[in-house]
Amino acid sequence: MFLSANTCEGKGDCIKQCPTKAIRLINGKAFSCLTCGICYKNCPNDAIFKNKYGGYVVDRAKCNGCGICMYNCPTNNIHIDDGVVYGICSRCGVCREACPINSRIDGFELTKEKQLNFIDSLKILMPPIEDIPHKSNKITEVSRGFFTTDFDNCIFCGRCQKYCPTTAINVVLDRDEGICSGCRICADVCPNGSMNKNQLVNTDTCTLCLNCLKACPHNAISVDDFKITVNRLNHKPNGSIVSCLNCGLCADACENDSLRNIDNKLRYNPTFDVENRTHEVAIKSCPVSILKEDGEMFVFDELTEEELPTLSSFCVSCGKCVQVCDEKNARKYMTAVWDGRVSDECISCGICSEVCPKDAITLQRENIIVDLEKCVLCENCAIYCPVDAIPKNTMFKREIASGFNFIDQELCMHCGLCYDICSYEAIDKIDGNFIVNDDKCIFCGACKNACPANAFLFERKFKDSIGGI
């Protein structure tokens, strides 16, 4: 909720600007909806919903003006004018911006104790507040250990991918087939050490067993006049590498409990897959789309005499990728840390809040609030963020591919919040109406989340891509 400080002079600028008429004067101070949610819980038509900002919005398409919300409001803040429900705060933040002396305060920035003391001082009828939970040791950051890549040193050779026992690493080399990637697998398989780590062949000791030719993942080795030839280029290639983040979401979502997070390490027991064959939810939960069903290993169900698929591509923290990357030292173990802050590029689009699997993110205008007690640092929010305002440690990215955005003029309250919040100037004001400019809209959703009338018809689709970190 938004509160007024003692410095409030009752000038009413916030009241004039509030699009939902949720602010009134009491004893010369601006007072607004508590966003307690009682109206939301008691609405018989499900016409009130909680938005990503933590506020509540009336869906005027569903509301029949019955007044149940008004009768249940503990502060008598809700009223109905011409069949339209007003007085419910959507946490749009306009009041804070409109106050000329900065007396409006976001309640999320205060401690629970200060909120309760402030409300109590107003002496307004409200439900009794008892046994409010309070934690003295507030979490200031969340961390997660995982194996990752130093992209400045990585040559995308694929050596780590080749030796990963669970195929939890995916390397894409931006180089034509038939050219050496420098993975040194040829040297590993040479039985008498004739191939060195620089892919140079000692013709005096080479026996032409062709083991290197067979093992080369890029078909870069050939035989010419009874001599081994390696097709090499002397420049650093481009590429991408995506690996398991060890966030544990897959273990949390695993339907049959065959995949577990034990001491922050993923562990898998395929025999549990016999009891429940599906892996769909666990696979969909992976933020970087690494997890998949194994195409080579199956478990046999004696009752049905069927071979059932098993899971693969989850990191077991064995460290083999670090061991085999001995030349470039690009693979390493790292601890990711996040304090919940985002950069100034944040556009309040709300995608992070939508995709957070733990409901740990609440929106503010031009910012987000992260409940670090819920956050598992899965980086799903950062992977989806269209402006890279949230830090991430993977090259995997989901981009907005297409969408649909339309304002229902019968529901629009003409408050202009969508117009003000759009970072791409994709909302046009024409003859007093607000219209979406399809040529500029990127379907981020900031306008939809800011709308206090639920007037937007909105859809979007994402596509997988690779982005910088």
Coordinates of C-alpha atoms in Angstrom, one line a residue:
M1 CA 0.0 0.0 0.0
F2 CA 1.0 3.7 -0.3
L3 CA 1.0 5.8 2.8
S4 CA 1.2 9.5 3.6
A5 CA 4.0 10.8 5.8
N6 CA 3.3 13.4 8.6
T7 CA 4.5 16.1 6.3
C8 CA 1.4 15.7 4.2
E9 CA -0.4 19.0 3.9
G10 CA -3.6 17.6 2.4
K11 CA -3.4 19.6 -0.8
G12 CA -5.0 16.7 -2.7
D13 CA -2.8 16.5 -5.8
C14 CA -2.6 12.7 -5.2
I15 CA -6.4 12.5 -5.0
K16 CA -6.8 14.3 -8.3
Q17 CA -4.3 12.1 -10.1
C18 CA -5.4 8.7 -8.7
P19 CA -7.1 6.8 -11.6
T20 CA -9.1 4.6 -9.3
K21 CA -10.2 7.2 -6.8
A22 CA -8.6 5.2 -4.0
I23 CA -7.4 8.2 -1.9
R24 CA -9.4 10.5 0.4
L25 CA -8.6 13.0 3.1
I26 CA -8.9 12.0 6.8
N27 CA -8.0 14.6 9.4
G28 CA -6.2 16.6 6.7
K29 CA -4.0 13.7 5.6
A30 CA -4.2 11.6 2.4
F31 CA -5.4 8.1 3.1
S32 CA -5.7 5.3 0.6
C33 CA -6.8 1.7 0.2
L34 CA -4.7 -0.7 2.3
T35 CA -4.5 -3.3 -0.4
C36 CA -5.5 -5.9 2.2
G37 CA -7.3 -8.0 -0.4
I38 CA -10.6 -8.5 1.5
C39 CA -12.5 -7.1 -1.5
Y40 CA -10.7 -9.6 -3.7
K41 CA -11.5 -12.5 -1.4
N42 CA -15.2 -11.7 -1.0
C43 CA -16.1 -10.8 -4.6
P44 CA -18.8 -13.3 -5.8
N45 CA -18.1 -12.7 -9.4
D46 CA -14.3 -13.0 -9.4
A47 CA -14.2 -9.5 -10.8
I48 CA -11.3 -8.4 -8.7
F49 CA -7.8 -9.7 -9.2
K50 CA -4.3 -9.1 -7.8
N51 CA -1.9 -7.6 -10.3
K52 CA 1.9 -8.0 -10.5
Y53 CA 2.4 -4.8 -8.5
G54 CA 0.7 -6.3 -5.4
G55 CA -2.4 -4.1 -6.0
Y56 CA -5.9 -5.0 -6.8
V57 CA -7.9 -4.3 -10.0
V58 CA -11.5 -4.4 -10.9
D59 CA -12.4 -6.3 -14.1
R60 CA -15.2 -4.1 -15.3
A61 CA -16.2 -6.8 -17.8
K62 CA -17.1 -9.1 -14.9
C63 CA -18.2 -6.6 -12.2
N64 CA -22.0 -6.3 -11.9
G65 CA -21.9 -3.6 -9.2
C66 CA -23.3 -5.8 -6.5
G67 CA -21.4 -3.8 -3.8
I68 CA -20.1 -6.8 -1.8
C69 CA -16.6 -5.4 -2.0
M70 CA -17.8 -2.0 -0.7
Y71 CA -19.7 -3.6 2.3
N72 CA -16.6 -5.7 3.2
C73 CA -14.0 -3.0 3.0
P74 CA -12.6 -2.5 6.5
T75 CA -11.8 1.2 5.9
N76 CA -14.9 2.1 4.0
N77 CA -12.7 3.2 1.1
I78 CA -14.7 1.5 -1.7
H79 CA -17.6 3.3 -3.4
I80 CA -19.6 2.8 -6.6
D81 CA -20.3 5.7 -9.0
D82 CA -22.5 5.1 -12.0
G83 CA -22.1 1.4 -11.7
V84 CA -18.3 1.6 -11.6
V85 CA -16.3 0.4 -8.5
Y86 CA -13.7 2.9 -7.2
G87 CA -11.5 3.1 -4.2
I88 CA -9.3 0.1 -4.7
C89 CA -5.6 0.7 -5.1
S90 CA -3.8 -0.9 -8.0
R91 CA -0.4 0.3 -6.7
C92 CA 0.2 2.2 -9.9
G93 CA 2.4 4.8 -8.0
V94 CA 0.8 7.9 -9.7
C95 CA 0.1 9.4 -6.3
R96 CA 3.7 9.2 -5.3
E97 CA 4.8 11.0 -8.4
A98 CA 2.0 13.6 -8.1
C99 CA 2.8 14.7 -4.5
P100 CA 4.7 18.0 -4.7
I101 CA 6.4 17.6 -1.3
N102 CA 7.2 13.8 -1.6
S103 CA 4.9 12.9 1.3
R104 CA 3.6 9.7 -0.4
I105 CA 5.5 6.6 0.6
D106 CA 5.5 3.1 -0.8
G107 CA 4.6 0.8 2.1
F108 CA 6.8 -2.0 0.6
E109 CA 9.8 0.2 1.6
L110 CA 8.8 0.2 5.2
T111 CA 9.1 -2.5 7.8
K112 CA 5.9 -4.3 8.9
E113 CA 6.2 -2.7 12.3
K114 CA 6.1 0.8 10.9
Q115 CA 3.1 0.0 8.7
L116 CA 1.1 -1.3 11.6
N117 CA 2.0 1.7 13.8
F118 CA 1.0 4.1 11.1
I119 CA -2.4 2.4 10.5
D120 CA -3.0 2.2 14.2
S121 CA -2.4 6.0 14.6
L122 CA -5.2 6.7 12.1
K123 CA -7.8 5.1 14.5
I124 CA -9.8 3.8 11.5
L125 CA -12.1 0.8 11.8
M126 CA -10.1 -2.3 10.6
P127 CA -9.8 -6.0 11.3
P128 CA -7.8 -6.9 14.4
I129 CA -4.1 -7.6 13.6
E130 CA -2.6 -10.3 15.8
D131 CA 0.4 -12.5 15.7
I132 CA 2.0 -10.7 12.7
P133 CA 5.1 -12.8 11.8
H134 CA 8.4 -10.9 12.1
K135 CA 11.8 -12.0 11.2
S136 CA 14.8 -10.2 12.7
N137 CA 17.4 -11.7 10.4
K138 CA 16.5 -10.3 7.0
I139 CA 18.1 -12.0 4.0
T140 CA 20.1 -9.5 1.9
E141 CA 21.3 -11.8 -0.9
V142 CA 20.7 -15.3 -2.4
S143 CA 23.5 -17.5 -3.8
R144 CA 23.9 -20.7 -5.8
G145 CA 26.9 -22.7 -6.7
F146 CA 27.3 -24.2 -10.2
F147 CA 29.8 -25.0 -12.9
T148 CA 30.0 -22.3 -15.6
T149 CA 32.2 -21.0 -18.4
D150 CA 34.7 -18.1 -18.6
F151 CA 33.6 -16.8 -22.0
D152 CA 36.7 -14.7 -22.4
N153 CA 38.9 -17.9 -22.4
C154 CA 36.4 -20.3 -24.0
I155 CA 37.1 -21.3 -27.7
F156 CA 33.9 -23.3 -27.9
C157 CA 35.8 -26.5 -28.8
G158 CA 33.1 -28.7 -27.3
R159 CA 35.6 -30.7 -25.2
C160 CA 33.5 -30.2 -22.0
Q161 CA 30.4 -31.3 -23.8
K162 CA 32.1 -34.4 -25.1
Y163 CA 33.2 -35.5 -21.6
C164 CA 30.1 -34.4 -19.6
P165 CA 28.7 -37.8 -18.3
T166 CA 25.1 -36.5 -18.4
T167 CA 25.3 -34.3 -21.5
A168 CA 24.4 -31.2 -19.4
I169 CA 26.5 -28.9 -21.6
N170 CA 25.5 -27.7 -25.0
V171 CA 28.2 -26.1 -27.2
V172 CA 27.5 -24.6 -30.6
L173 CA 30.6 -23.7 -32.7
D174 CA 30.2 -21.0 -35.3
R175 CA 32.6 -22.6 -37.8
D176 CA 32.1 -24.7 -40.9
E177 CA 32.1 -28.5 -40.7
G178 CA 35.5 -30.0 -41.6
I179 CA 37.5 -27.5 -39.6
C180 CA 39.3 -28.3 -36.4
S181 CA 37.8 -26.9 -33.2
G182 CA 40.8 -27.5 -31.0
C183 CA 38.9 -30.0 -28.8
R184 CA 42.0 -32.3 -28.6
I185 CA 39.9 -35.4 -28.5
C186 CA 42.2 -36.7 -31.3
A187 CA 45.2 -36.5 -28.9
D188 CA 43.1 -38.3 -26.2
V189 CA 42.4 -41.3 -28.3
C190 CA 45.8 -41.7 -30.0
P191 CA 47.1 -45.0 -28.6
N192 CA 50.8 -44.0 -28.8
G193 CA 50.9 -40.3 -28.3
S194 CA 51.6 -39.4 -32.0
M195 CA 49.0 -36.5 -31.9
N196 CA 49.9 -33.7 -29.5
K197 CA 47.7 -31.1 -27.9
N198 CA 48.3 -28.7 -30.8
Q199 CA 46.9 -31.2 -33.3
L200 CA 50.4 -31.8 -34.8
V201 CA 51.2 -35.3 -35.9
N202 CA 54.5 -37.1 -35.3
T203 CA 54.7 -39.0 -38.6
D204 CA 57.6 -41.2 -37.3
T205 CA 55.4 -42.8 -34.6
C206 CA 52.0 -42.5 -36.2
T207 CA 50.7 -46.0 -37.1
L208 CA 47.7 -44.8 -39.1
C209 CA 45.3 -46.6 -36.8
L210 CA 42.8 -43.8 -37.8
N211 CA 41.5 -43.6 -34.2
C212 CA 41.8 -39.8 -34.4
L213 CA 39.8 -39.7 -37.7
K214 CA 37.0 -41.8 -36.2
A215 CA 36.8 -39.7 -33.0
C216 CA 36.9 -36.2 -34.5
P217 CA 33.5 -34.6 -33.9
H218 CA 33.9 -32.1 -36.7
N219 CA 35.4 -34.4 -39.5
A220 CA 38.4 -32.2 -39.6
I221 CA 40.9 -35.0 -39.9
S222 CA 41.7 -36.8 -43.2
V223 CA 44.4 -39.1 -44.7
D224 CA 46.5 -37.8 -47.5
D225 CA 49.3 -40.0 -49.1
F226 CA 49.4 -42.2 -46.0
K227 CA 49.7 -39.2 -43.7
I228 CA 47.2 -37.8 -41.1
T229 CA 46.2 -34.2 -42.0
V230 CA 44.3 -31.9 -39.6
N231 CA 42.4 -29.0 -41.2
R232 CA 43.0 -26.0 -38.9
L233 CA 42.4 -22.3 -38.8
N234 CA 44.5 -19.9 -36.7
H235 CA 41.8 -17.6 -35.4
K236 CA 39.5 -17.7 -32.4
P237 CA 36.0 -18.9 -33.3
N238 CA 32.7 -17.6 -32.2
G239 CA 30.0 -19.7 -30.6
S240 CA 27.8 -20.3 -27.6
I241 CA 27.7 -22.6 -24.6
V242 CA 24.8 -23.3 -22.3
S243 CA 24.9 -25.6 -19.4
C244 CA 22.8 -26.6 -16.4
L245 CA 22.5 -23.9 -13.7
N246 CA 22.1 -26.3 -10.8
C247 CA 19.1 -24.3 -9.7
G248 CA 17.1 -27.3 -8.6
L249 CA 13.8 -26.3 -10.2
C250 CA 13.7 -29.6 -12.1
A251 CA 14.1 -31.6 -8.9
D252 CA 11.3 -29.5 -7.3
A253 CA 9.0 -30.2 -10.3
C254 CA 9.9 -33.9 -10.8
E255 CA 6.6 -35.8 -10.8
N256 CA 8.0 -39.1 -9.6
D257 CA 10.7 -37.9 -7.2
S258 CA 13.4 -39.6 -9.3
L259 CA 15.4 -36.4 -9.5
R260 CA 16.3 -34.8 -6.2
N261 CA 18.4 -31.9 -4.9
I262 CA 20.6 -33.4 -2.2
D263 CA 23.0 -31.0 -0.5
N264 CA 22.7 -28.6 -3.4
K265 CA 23.7 -31.4 -5.9
L266 CA 21.3 -33.0 -8.4
R267 CA 21.0 -36.8 -8.0
Y268 CA 18.9 -39.2 -10.1
N269 CA 17.5 -42.6 -9.5
P270 CA 15.9 -44.0 -12.7
T271 CA 14.2 -46.9 -11.0
F272 CA 11.7 -44.4 -9.6
D273 CA 10.6 -43.7 -13.2
V274 CA 8.9 -47.1 -13.4
E275 CA 6.2 -45.9 -10.9
N276 CA 5.5 -42.7 -12.8
R277 CA 6.6 -42.4 -16.4
T278 CA 6.2 -38.7 -17.1
H279 CA 9.0 -36.2 -17.1
E280 CA 7.1 -33.4 -18.8
V281 CA 6.8 -30.9 -15.9
A282 CA 10.4 -31.3 -14.9
I283 CA 11.7 -30.8 -18.4
K284 CA 9.5 -27.6 -18.9
S285 CA 10.8 -26.2 -15.6
C286 CA 14.4 -26.0 -16.8
P287 CA 15.2 -22.3 -17.3
V288 CA 17.8 -23.0 -20.0
S289 CA 16.0 -25.9 -21.7
I290 CA 18.9 -28.3 -21.1
L291 CA 17.0 -31.1 -19.4
K292 CA 15.6 -33.8 -21.7
E293 CA 14.9 -37.5 -21.9
D294 CA 17.8 -39.8 -22.5
G295 CA 17.8 -41.3 -26.0
E296 CA 20.2 -44.1 -25.1
M297 CA 19.4 -45.3 -21.5
F298 CA 16.1 -46.8 -20.6
V299 CA 14.7 -48.6 -17.6
F300 CA 12.7 -51.8 -18.0
D301 CA 9.2 -52.1 -16.6
E302 CA 8.7 -55.8 -15.8
L303 CA 5.0 -55.5 -15.4
T304 CA 4.3 -53.9 -18.8
E305 CA 7.5 -55.3 -20.4
E306 CA 8.2 -51.8 -21.8
E307 CA 11.4 -49.8 -22.0
L308 CA 10.8 -46.4 -20.3
P309 CA 12.8 -43.3 -21.0
T310 CA 15.1 -41.8 -18.4
L311 CA 16.3 -38.3 -17.7
S312 CA 19.6 -36.7 -18.8
S313 CA 21.4 -33.4 -19.2
F314 CA 21.4 -32.3 -15.5
C315 CA 24.6 -31.4 -13.8
V316 CA 25.8 -33.8 -11.1
S317 CA 28.6 -31.5 -10.0
C318 CA 31.3 -34.1 -10.9
G319 CA 33.7 -31.5 -12.2
K320 CA 34.8 -33.5 -15.2
C321 CA 34.3 -30.4 -17.5
V322 CA 36.8 -28.5 -15.4
Q323 CA 39.3 -31.4 -15.5
V324 CA 39.2 -31.8 -19.3
C325 CA 39.4 -28.0 -19.9
D326 CA 43.0 -28.0 -18.8
E327 CA 44.5 -26.0 -21.6
K328 CA 42.2 -22.9 -21.6
N329 CA 40.8 -23.2 -18.0
A330 CA 37.5 -21.8 -19.3
R331 CA 35.3 -24.1 -17.2
K332 CA 35.2 -23.4 -13.5
Y333 CA 33.0 -23.6 -10.4
M334 CA 31.4 -20.3 -9.4
T335 CA 29.0 -19.0 -6.8
A336 CA 26.3 -16.8 -8.3
V337 CA 25.1 -14.0 -5.9
W338 CA 22.1 -11.6 -6.3
D339 CA 20.8 -9.0 -3.9
G340 CA 17.6 -8.5 -5.8
R341 CA 18.6 -5.2 -7.5
V342 CA 18.1 -4.5 -11.2
S343 CA 19.6 -1.9 -13.5
D344 CA 18.1 1.4 -14.5
E345 CA 17.1 -0.2 -17.8
C346 CA 14.1 -1.8 -16.1
I347 CA 10.8 -0.8 -17.9
S348 CA 8.3 -2.4 -15.4
C349 CA 7.1 -4.8 -18.1
G350 CA 6.2 -7.4 -15.5
I351 CA 7.6 -10.4 -17.5
C352 CA 9.9 -11.3 -14.6
S353 CA 7.0 -11.5 -12.2
E354 CA 5.0 -13.6 -14.7
V355 CA 7.7 -16.2 -15.2
C356 CA 9.1 -16.5 -11.7
P357 CA 8.3 -20.1 -10.6
K358 CA 8.5 -19.2 -6.9
D359 CA 6.3 -16.0 -7.0
A360 CA 9.3 -14.1 -5.5
I361 CA 8.9 -10.9 -7.6
T362 CA 6.6 -8.0 -7.2
L363 CA 6.5 -5.1 -9.5
Q364 CA 7.0 -1.4 -8.9
R365 CA 7.1 1.3 -11.5
E366 CA 10.7 1.3 -12.9
N367 CA 11.8 -1.4 -10.4
I368 CA 11.0 -4.7 -8.9
I369 CA 10.9 -6.1 -5.3
V370 CA 12.4 -9.5 -4.8
D371 CA 11.5 -11.8 -1.9
L372 CA 15.0 -13.3 -1.4
E373 CA 13.5 -15.9 1.0
K374 CA 11.6 -17.4 -1.9
C375 CA 14.2 -16.8 -4.7
V376 CA 16.3 -19.8 -5.7
L377 CA 18.4 -17.8 -8.3
C378 CA 17.1 -19.9 -11.2
E379 CA 17.7 -16.8 -13.4
N380 CA 14.4 -17.3 -15.2
C381 CA 13.6 -13.7 -14.7
A382 CA 16.9 -12.6 -16.3
I383 CA 16.5 -15.0 -19.2
Y384 CA 13.1 -13.5 -20.1
C385 CA 13.9 -9.9 -19.3
P386 CA 13.7 -8.0 -22.7
V387 CA 16.1 -5.2 -21.7
D388 CA 18.7 -7.3 -19.7
A389 CA 18.0 -5.3 -16.5
I390 CA 18.6 -8.4 -14.3
P391 CA 22.0 -10.0 -14.1
K392 CA 22.4 -13.5 -15.5
N393 CA 25.2 -16.1 -15.9
T394 CA 24.1 -18.0 -19.0
M395 CA 24.1 -17.2 -22.7
F396 CA 20.6 -18.7 -23.0
K397 CA 17.9 -16.2 -23.7
R398 CA 14.2 -16.0 -24.5
E399 CA 13.1 -13.2 -26.7
I400 CA 9.7 -11.8 -27.5
A401 CA 8.9 -13.2 -31.0
S402 CA 5.4 -11.8 -31.6
G403 CA 2.2 -10.7 -29.9
F404 CA -1.2 -9.0 -29.9
N405 CA -2.0 -5.9 -27.9
F406 CA -5.4 -4.1 -28.0
I407 CA -7.2 -1.6 -25.7
D408 CA -10.9 -2.2 -25.1
Q409 CA -12.3 1.3 -25.2
E410 CA -15.4 0.3 -23.3
L411 CA -13.2 -0.7 -20.3
C412 CA -10.5 2.0 -20.6
M413 CA -10.7 4.6 -17.8
H414 CA -8.6 7.1 -19.8
C415 CA -6.2 7.5 -16.9
G416 CA -3.1 7.6 -19.2
L417 CA -1.0 5.2 -17.2
C418 CA -0.3 3.1 -20.2
Y419 CA 0.8 6.2 -22.2
D420 CA 3.1 7.3 -19.4
I421 CA 4.8 4.0 -18.7
C422 CA 5.5 2.8 -22.2
S423 CA 9.2 3.1 -22.9
Y424 CA 8.8 2.7 -26.7
E425 CA 6.1 5.4 -27.3
A426 CA 3.8 2.6 -28.6
I427 CA 0.6 4.1 -27.1
D428 CA -0.9 6.9 -29.1
K429 CA -3.5 9.4 -27.8
I430 CA -6.1 10.0 -30.5
D431 CA -9.2 12.1 -29.9
G432 CA -9.0 11.4 -26.2
N433 CA -8.6 7.7 -26.6
F434 CA -5.5 5.6 -26.1
I435 CA -4.6 3.3 -29.0
V436 CA -1.7 0.8 -29.4
N437 CA 0.7 1.6 -32.2
D438 CA 1.5 -1.9 -33.6
D439 CA 4.6 -0.7 -35.5
K440 CA 6.3 0.4 -32.2
C441 CA 4.9 -2.1 -29.7
I442 CA 7.3 -4.9 -28.7
F443 CA 4.7 -6.6 -26.5
C444 CA 6.6 -6.2 -23.3
G445 CA 3.4 -5.9 -21.2
A446 CA 4.3 -2.8 -19.2
C447 CA 1.1 -1.1 -20.3
K448 CA -1.1 -4.1 -19.5
N449 CA 0.4 -4.3 -16.0
A450 CA -0.1 -0.6 -15.3
C451 CA -3.7 -0.6 -16.5
P452 CA -6.1 -0.2 -13.5
A453 CA -9.1 -1.2 -15.5
N454 CA -7.9 -4.5 -17.1
A455 CA -8.7 -2.9 -20.5
F456 CA -5.9 -4.6 -22.5
L457 CA -6.4 -7.7 -24.6
F458 CA -2.8 -9.0 -24.7
E459 CA -0.9 -12.0 -25.8
R460 CA 2.8 -12.7 -26.5
K461 CA 5.0 -15.5 -27.7
F462 CA 8.7 -16.1 -27.0
K463 CA 11.5 -17.7 -28.9
D464 CA 14.8 -19.3 -27.7
S465 CA 18.0 -17.4 -28.6
I466 CA 21.5 -16.7 -27.4
G467 CA 22.4 -13.5 -25.7
G468 CA 25.4 -11.9 -24.1
I469 CA 26.0 -11.8 -20.4

